[in-house]
Every structure is written in structure tokens, then in C-alpha cells.
PDB file of C-alpha atoms in Angstrom:
ATOM      1  CA  MET A  22      -0.020   0.148  -0.159  1.00  0.00           C
ATOM      2  CA  ALA A  23       2.415   2.397   0.882  1.00  0.00           C
ATOM      3  CA  GLN A  24       5.971   3.256  -0.841  1.00  0.00           C
ATOM      4  CA  ARG A  25       8.927   3.105   0.593  1.00  0.00           C
ATOM      5  CA  ASN A  26       9.523   5.790   3.603  1.00  0.00           C
ATOM      6  CA  GLU A  27       5.850   6.595   3.342  1.00  0.00           C
ATOM      7  CA  VAL A  28       3.462   6.359   6.572  1.00  0.00           C
ATOM      8  CA  PRO A  29      -0.419   5.622   5.769  1.00  0.00           C
ATOM      9  CA  ILE A  30      -1.654   7.718   8.635  1.00  0.00           C
ATOM     10  CA  THR A  31      -5.384   9.079   9.120  1.00  0.00           C
ATOM     11  CA  ALA A  32      -5.880  12.751   9.951  1.00  0.00           C
ATOM     12  CA  GLU A  33      -6.864  11.854  13.704  1.00  0.00           C
ATOM     13  CA  GLY A  34      -4.071   9.784  14.088  1.00  0.00           C
ATOM     14  CA  LEU A  35      -1.736  12.673  12.656  1.00  0.00           C
ATOM     15  CA  ALA A  36      -2.980  15.297  15.142  1.00  0.00           C
ATOM     16  CA  GLY A  37      -2.447  13.224  17.886  1.00  0.00           C
ATOM     17  CA  VAL A  38       1.030  12.275  16.746  1.00  0.00           C
ATOM     18  CA  LYS A  39       1.722  15.824  16.987  1.00  0.00           C
ATOM     19  CA  ARG A  40       0.239  16.399  19.826  1.00  0.00           C
ATOM     20  CA  GLU A  41       2.318  13.577  21.426  1.00  0.00           C
ATOM     21  CA  LEU A  42       5.422  15.241  19.897  1.00  0.00           C
ATOM     22  CA  GLU A  43       4.877  18.454  21.140  1.00  0.00           C
ATOM     23  CA  GLN A  44       4.404  17.234  24.810  1.00  0.00           C
ATOM     24  CA  LEU A  45       7.729  15.759  24.042  1.00  0.00           C
ATOM     25  CA  VAL A  46       9.505  18.095  23.122  1.00  0.00           C
ATOM     26  CA  LYS A  47       8.317  21.200  25.217  1.00  0.00           C
ATOM     27  CA  VAL A  48       7.418  19.354  28.225  1.00  0.00           C
ATOM     28  CA  GLN A  49       9.237  16.208  28.575  1.00  0.00           C
ATOM     29  CA  ARG A  50      12.501  17.233  27.186  1.00  0.00           C
ATOM     30  CA  PRO A  51      13.058  20.121  29.343  1.00  0.00           C
ATOM     31  CA  GLU A  52      12.007  18.384  32.266  1.00  0.00           C
ATOM     32  CA  ILE A  53      14.659  15.416  31.538  1.00  0.00           C
ATOM     33  CA  VAL A  54      17.481  18.069  30.925  1.00  0.00           C
ATOM     34  CA  ALA A  55      16.588  19.740  34.359  1.00  0.00           C
ATOM     35  CA  ARG A  56      17.035  16.097  36.078  1.00  0.00           C
ATOM     36  CA  ILE A  57      20.202  15.293  34.127  1.00  0.00           C
ATOM     37  CA  LYS A  58      21.854  18.819  35.379  1.00  0.00           C
ATOM     38  CA  ALA A  59      20.897  18.698  38.752  1.00  0.00           C
ATOM     39  CA  ALA A  60      22.142  15.326  38.988  1.00  0.00           C
ATOM     40  CA  ARG A  61      25.947  16.222  37.536  1.00  0.00           C
ATOM     41  CA  GLU A  62      25.789  18.685  39.919  1.00  0.00           C
ATOM     42  CA  LEU A  63      26.158  16.242  42.957  1.00  0.00           C
ATOM     43  CA  GLY A  64      29.406  15.151  41.722  1.00  0.00           C
ATOM     44  CA  ASP A  65      30.195  11.423  41.145  1.00  0.00           C
ATOM     45  CA  LEU A  66      28.464  10.053  37.848  1.00  0.00           C
ATOM     46  CA  SER A  67      29.581   6.886  38.207  1.00  0.00           C
ATOM     47  CA  GLU A  68      27.457   5.411  41.052  1.00  0.00           C
ATOM     48  CA  ASN A  69      25.055   8.201  40.176  1.00  0.00           C
ATOM     49  CA  PHE A  70      21.637   6.707  39.984  1.00  0.00           C
ATOM     50  CA  GLU A  71      19.764   9.307  39.402  1.00  0.00           C
ATOM     51  CA  TYR A  72      22.131  10.556  36.677  1.00  0.00           C
ATOM     52  CA  HIS A  73      21.676   7.325  34.975  1.00  0.00           C
ATOM     53  CA  ALA A  74      18.104   6.863  34.624  1.00  0.00           C
ATOM     54  CA  ALA A  75      17.455  10.396  33.507  1.00  0.00           C
ATOM     55  CA  ARG A  76      19.736   9.562  30.832  1.00  0.00           C
ATOM     56  CA  ASN A  77      18.078   6.314  29.767  1.00  0.00           C
ATOM     57  CA  GLN A  78      14.957   8.809  29.914  1.00  0.00           C
ATOM     58  CA  GLN A  79      16.407  10.662  27.309  1.00  0.00           C
ATOM     59  CA  SER A  80      17.445   7.892  25.562  1.00  0.00           C
ATOM     60  CA  PHE A  81      13.981   6.852  24.919  1.00  0.00           C
ATOM     61  CA  LEU A  82      12.667   9.793  24.751  1.00  0.00           C
ATOM     62  CA  GLU A  83      14.893  10.966  21.869  1.00  0.00           C
ATOM     63  CA  THR A  84      14.323   7.850  20.369  1.00  0.00           C
ATOM     64  CA  ARG A  85      10.519   8.409  20.253  1.00  0.00           C
ATOM     65  CA  VAL A  86      11.027  12.032  18.681  1.00  0.00           C
ATOM     66  CA  LEU A  87      12.619  10.356  15.735  1.00  0.00           C
ATOM     67  CA  GLU A  88      10.421   8.312  15.462  1.00  0.00           C
ATOM     68  CA  LEU A  89       7.189  10.755  15.915  1.00  0.00           C
ATOM     69  CA  GLU A  90       9.025  12.993  13.126  1.00  0.00           C
ATOM     70  CA  GLY A  91       9.739  10.292  10.321  1.00  0.00           C
ATOM     71  CA  ILE A  92       5.387  10.180  10.820  1.00  0.00           C
ATOM     72  CA  VAL A  93       5.035  13.783  10.507  1.00  0.00           C
ATOM     73  CA  ARG A  94       7.822  13.781   7.782  1.00  0.00           C
ATOM     74  CA  ASN A  95       6.490  11.208   5.195  1.00  0.00           C
ATOM     75  CA  HIS A  96       2.695  10.605   6.439  1.00  0.00           C
ATOM     76  CA  VAL A  97       0.535  10.058   3.542  1.00  0.00           C
ATOM     77  CA  LEU A  98      -3.422  10.822   4.508  1.00  0.00           C
ATOM     78  CA  VAL A  99      -5.503   8.360   4.447  1.00  0.00           C
ATOM     79  CA  GLU A 100      -9.287   8.987   4.148  1.00  0.00           C
ATOM     80  CA  ASN A 101     -12.223   6.968   4.372  1.00  0.00           C
ATOM     81  CA  HIS A 102     -14.719   5.896   1.997  1.00  0.00           C
ATOM     82  CA  ALA A 103     -18.405   5.256   1.475  1.00  0.00           C
ATOM     83  CA  SER A 104     -18.663   1.402   2.837  1.00  0.00           C
ATOM     84  CA  SER A 105     -18.844  -1.225   0.100  1.00  0.00           C
ATOM     85  CA  GLY A 106     -19.522  -4.025   1.807  1.00  0.00           C
ATOM     86  CA  ILE A 107     -15.902  -5.118   1.541  1.00  0.00           C
ATOM     87  CA  VAL A 108     -12.660  -4.966   4.335  1.00  0.00           C
ATOM     88  CA  GLU A 109     -10.473  -1.759   3.864  1.00  0.00           C
ATOM     89  CA  VAL A 110      -8.590   0.114   5.678  1.00  0.00           C
ATOM     90  CA  LEU A 111     -10.501   2.368   8.012  1.00  0.00           C
ATOM     91  CA  SER A 112     -13.350  -0.479   7.554  1.00  0.00           C
ATOM     92  CA  THR A 113     -15.102  -1.905  11.105  1.00  0.00           C
ATOM     93  CA  VAL A 114     -15.276  -5.118  11.087  1.00  0.00           C
ATOM     94  CA  THR A 115     -17.119  -7.607  13.431  1.00  0.00           C
ATOM     95  CA  PHE A 116     -15.639 -11.165  13.060  1.00  0.00           C
ATOM     96  CA  ALA A 117     -16.087 -14.327  15.394  1.00  0.00           C
ATOM     97  CA  GLU A 118     -13.781 -17.506  15.964  1.00  0.00           C
ATOM     98  CA  GLU A 119     -15.143 -20.289  16.431  1.00  0.00           C
ATOM     99  CA  ASP A 120     -16.736 -21.195  19.775  1.00  0.00           C
ATOM    100  CA  GLN A 121     -15.430 -17.369  20.594  1.00  0.00           C
ATOM    101  CA  PRO A 122     -17.529 -14.140  21.653  1.00  0.00           C
ATOM    102  CA  GLU A 123     -17.437 -11.678  18.363  1.00  0.00           C
ATOM    103  CA  GLU A 124     -14.424  -9.107  18.086  1.00  0.00           C
ATOM    104  CA  THR A 125     -15.095  -5.866  16.541  1.00  0.00           C
ATOM    105  CA  TYR A 126     -11.866  -3.603  15.261  1.00  0.00           C
ATOM    106  CA  ARG A 127     -11.096  -0.775  12.796  1.00  0.00           C
ATOM    107  CA  ILE A 128      -8.865  -1.471  10.154  1.00  0.00           C
ATOM    108  CA  VAL A 129      -6.047   1.361  10.798  1.00  0.00           C
ATOM    109  CA  PRO A 130      -2.142   1.904   9.233  1.00  0.00           C
ATOM    110  CA  PRO A 131       0.089   0.600  11.620  1.00  0.00           C
ATOM    111  CA  ALA A 132       1.178   3.996  13.258  1.00  0.00           C
ATOM    112  CA  GLU A 133      -2.482   3.926  14.527  1.00  0.00           C
ATOM    113  CA  ALA A 134      -2.775   0.444  15.855  1.00  0.00           C
ATOM    114  CA  ASP A 135      -4.027  -0.192  19.613  1.00  0.00           C
ATOM    115  CA  PRO A 136      -6.257  -3.725  19.258  1.00  0.00           C
ATOM    116  CA  GLY A 137      -6.921  -3.028  22.685  1.00  0.00           C
ATOM    117  CA  HIS A 138      -9.017  -0.160  22.164  1.00  0.00           C
ATOM    118  CA  GLY A 139     -10.121  -1.839  18.954  1.00  0.00           C
ATOM    119  CA  ARG A 140      -7.955  -0.726  16.600  1.00  0.00           C
ATOM    120  CA  LEU A 141      -6.061  -3.402  13.722  1.00  0.00           C
ATOM    121  CA  SER A 142      -3.115  -2.464  11.765  1.00  0.00           C
ATOM    122  CA  PHE A 143      -3.717  -3.500   8.305  1.00  0.00           C
ATOM    123  CA  GLU A 144      -0.128  -4.915   8.245  1.00  0.00           C
ATOM    124  CA  SER A 145      -0.644  -7.431  11.145  1.00  0.00           C
ATOM    125  CA  ALA A 146      -1.766 -11.054   9.918  1.00  0.00           C
ATOM    126  CA  LEU A 147      -5.149 -10.486  10.979  1.00  0.00           C
ATOM    127  CA  GLY A 148      -5.845  -7.230   9.581  1.00  0.00           C
ATOM    128  CA  HIS A 149      -4.084  -8.615   6.342  1.00  0.00           C
ATOM    129  CA  ALA A 150      -5.912 -11.582   5.987  1.00  0.00           C
ATOM    130  CA  LEU A 151      -9.206  -9.759   6.555  1.00  0.00           C
ATOM    131  CA  LEU A 152      -9.019  -7.208   3.576  1.00  0.00           C
ATOM    132  CA  GLY A 153     -10.686  -7.924   0.430  1.00  0.00           C
ATOM    133  CA  HIS A 154     -13.022 -10.249   2.055  1.00  0.00           C
ATOM    134  CA  LYS A 155     -17.120  -9.543   2.810  1.00  0.00           C
ATOM    135  CA  VAL A 156     -19.972 -10.791   5.471  1.00  0.00           C
ATOM    136  CA  GLY A 157     -19.961 -14.477   5.557  1.00  0.00           C
ATOM    137  CA  ASP A 158     -16.466 -15.270   4.404  1.00  0.00           C
ATOM    138  CA  GLU A 159     -14.476 -17.669   6.070  1.00  0.00           C
ATOM    139  CA  ILE A 160     -11.044 -16.270   6.645  1.00  0.00           C
ATOM    140  CA  GLU A 161      -7.955 -18.665   7.683  1.00  0.00           C
ATOM    141  CA  VAL A 162      -5.299 -16.226   9.194  1.00  0.00           C
ATOM    142  CA  GLU A 163      -1.855 -17.458   9.403  1.00  0.00           C
ATOM    143  CA  ALA A 164      -0.532 -16.136  12.667  1.00  0.00           C
ATOM    144  CA  PRO A 165       3.568 -16.214  13.363  1.00  0.00           C
ATOM    145  CA  GLY A 166       4.913 -18.864  14.202  1.00  0.00           C
ATOM    146  CA  GLY A 167       3.136 -20.807  11.885  1.00  0.00           C
ATOM    147  CA  SER A 168      -0.046 -21.343  13.257  1.00  0.00           C
ATOM    148  CA  SER A 169      -3.717 -20.744  11.927  1.00  0.00           C
ATOM    149  CA  TYR A 170      -7.096 -20.342  13.209  1.00  0.00           C
ATOM    150  CA  THR A 171     -10.348 -19.374  11.066  1.00  0.00           C
ATOM    151  CA  VAL A 172     -12.739 -16.302  11.951  1.00  0.00           C
ATOM    152  CA  ARG A 173     -16.096 -15.836  10.207  1.00  0.00           C
ATOM    153  CA  LEU A 174     -16.704 -11.959   9.227  1.00  0.00           C
ATOM    154  CA  THR A 175     -20.181 -10.979  10.590  1.00  0.00           C
ATOM    155  CA  HIS A 176     -20.685  -6.844   9.733  1.00  0.00           C
ATOM    156  CA  VAL A 177     -18.316  -4.597   7.829  1.00  0.00           C
ATOM    157  CA  GLU A 178     -19.291  -1.068   7.352  1.00  0.00           C
TER     158      GLU A 178
END
């Protein structure tokens, strides 16, 4: 779907990425820099837990900032289309695995995936398997690790 370096994302997802980036750069980064400065002033850095903890936190923050900046720089907006009854990116789907309760997810770009909140990446094994199917289809999903399972699609919008 996306060309190299392009990051598919919805307008809503992009707004969330920009909010997180602003929070990290304007609030958390200065706080961490202040913690590092205060810890340095305590002297010996070799056994200074506060200094090492703050540096680790800074490393994680800077990695996340680079990731978010890459999304903003390389984003390609994905828009919702009128429902055709066929699963595509941004469709909301309901399906059931044999003897299991139904589950409902929205198929989203990877940068917005959060299965715990009902958002499933179109690049995940299940999301990819559902693409192109319609209500009533039974879909075999090849899970990572070689196992597979079958789901029955009960609703698409």
C-alpha cells in the first residue's frame, strides 16, 4: 500500500502524533534536561542513580521524538471511503473465531494500531487476512510462528 518511507495515517492519527510530539519536545525534554543537570551537580556520576536513570529516559524520549518526526515528515493521509461491504483500510469489522465471542475492530494504518482499544493494523496477520473480504466469508489467518485459525466475518462498515 505505502511506498518506501511513506507512513499511511488518518488525519485523526496525525493530529495525535503531533500532540504527542509537542508534549515530548516542549514539556518532557526540558524536564529531563533539568534532571540531568541537577544530578550532574551532585558530583561522581559513576554511582549516581538519578543521573543514569535520567540519561536512559532521555534516550527513550529522543528515540520516540525521531520516530514521531519521521511519521510527520513522511505521512500520507488515508481517507475513509463509503462502505462497499468489502473490508478495506478504515473499515470497522466484526468477526468471530469458532466458539468465541464476536470481536469488533477498525482496520487502521500501523502507526494507529492499538488492539486493546479496537484498532487493528492492516499489516498485522489478522488485519491483512481480512482485507478484501465480505460478510459471511470464512478467513484463514496465518499467525506468526506458523499456526493458523479461522474467523467468520459477520459485519463490515
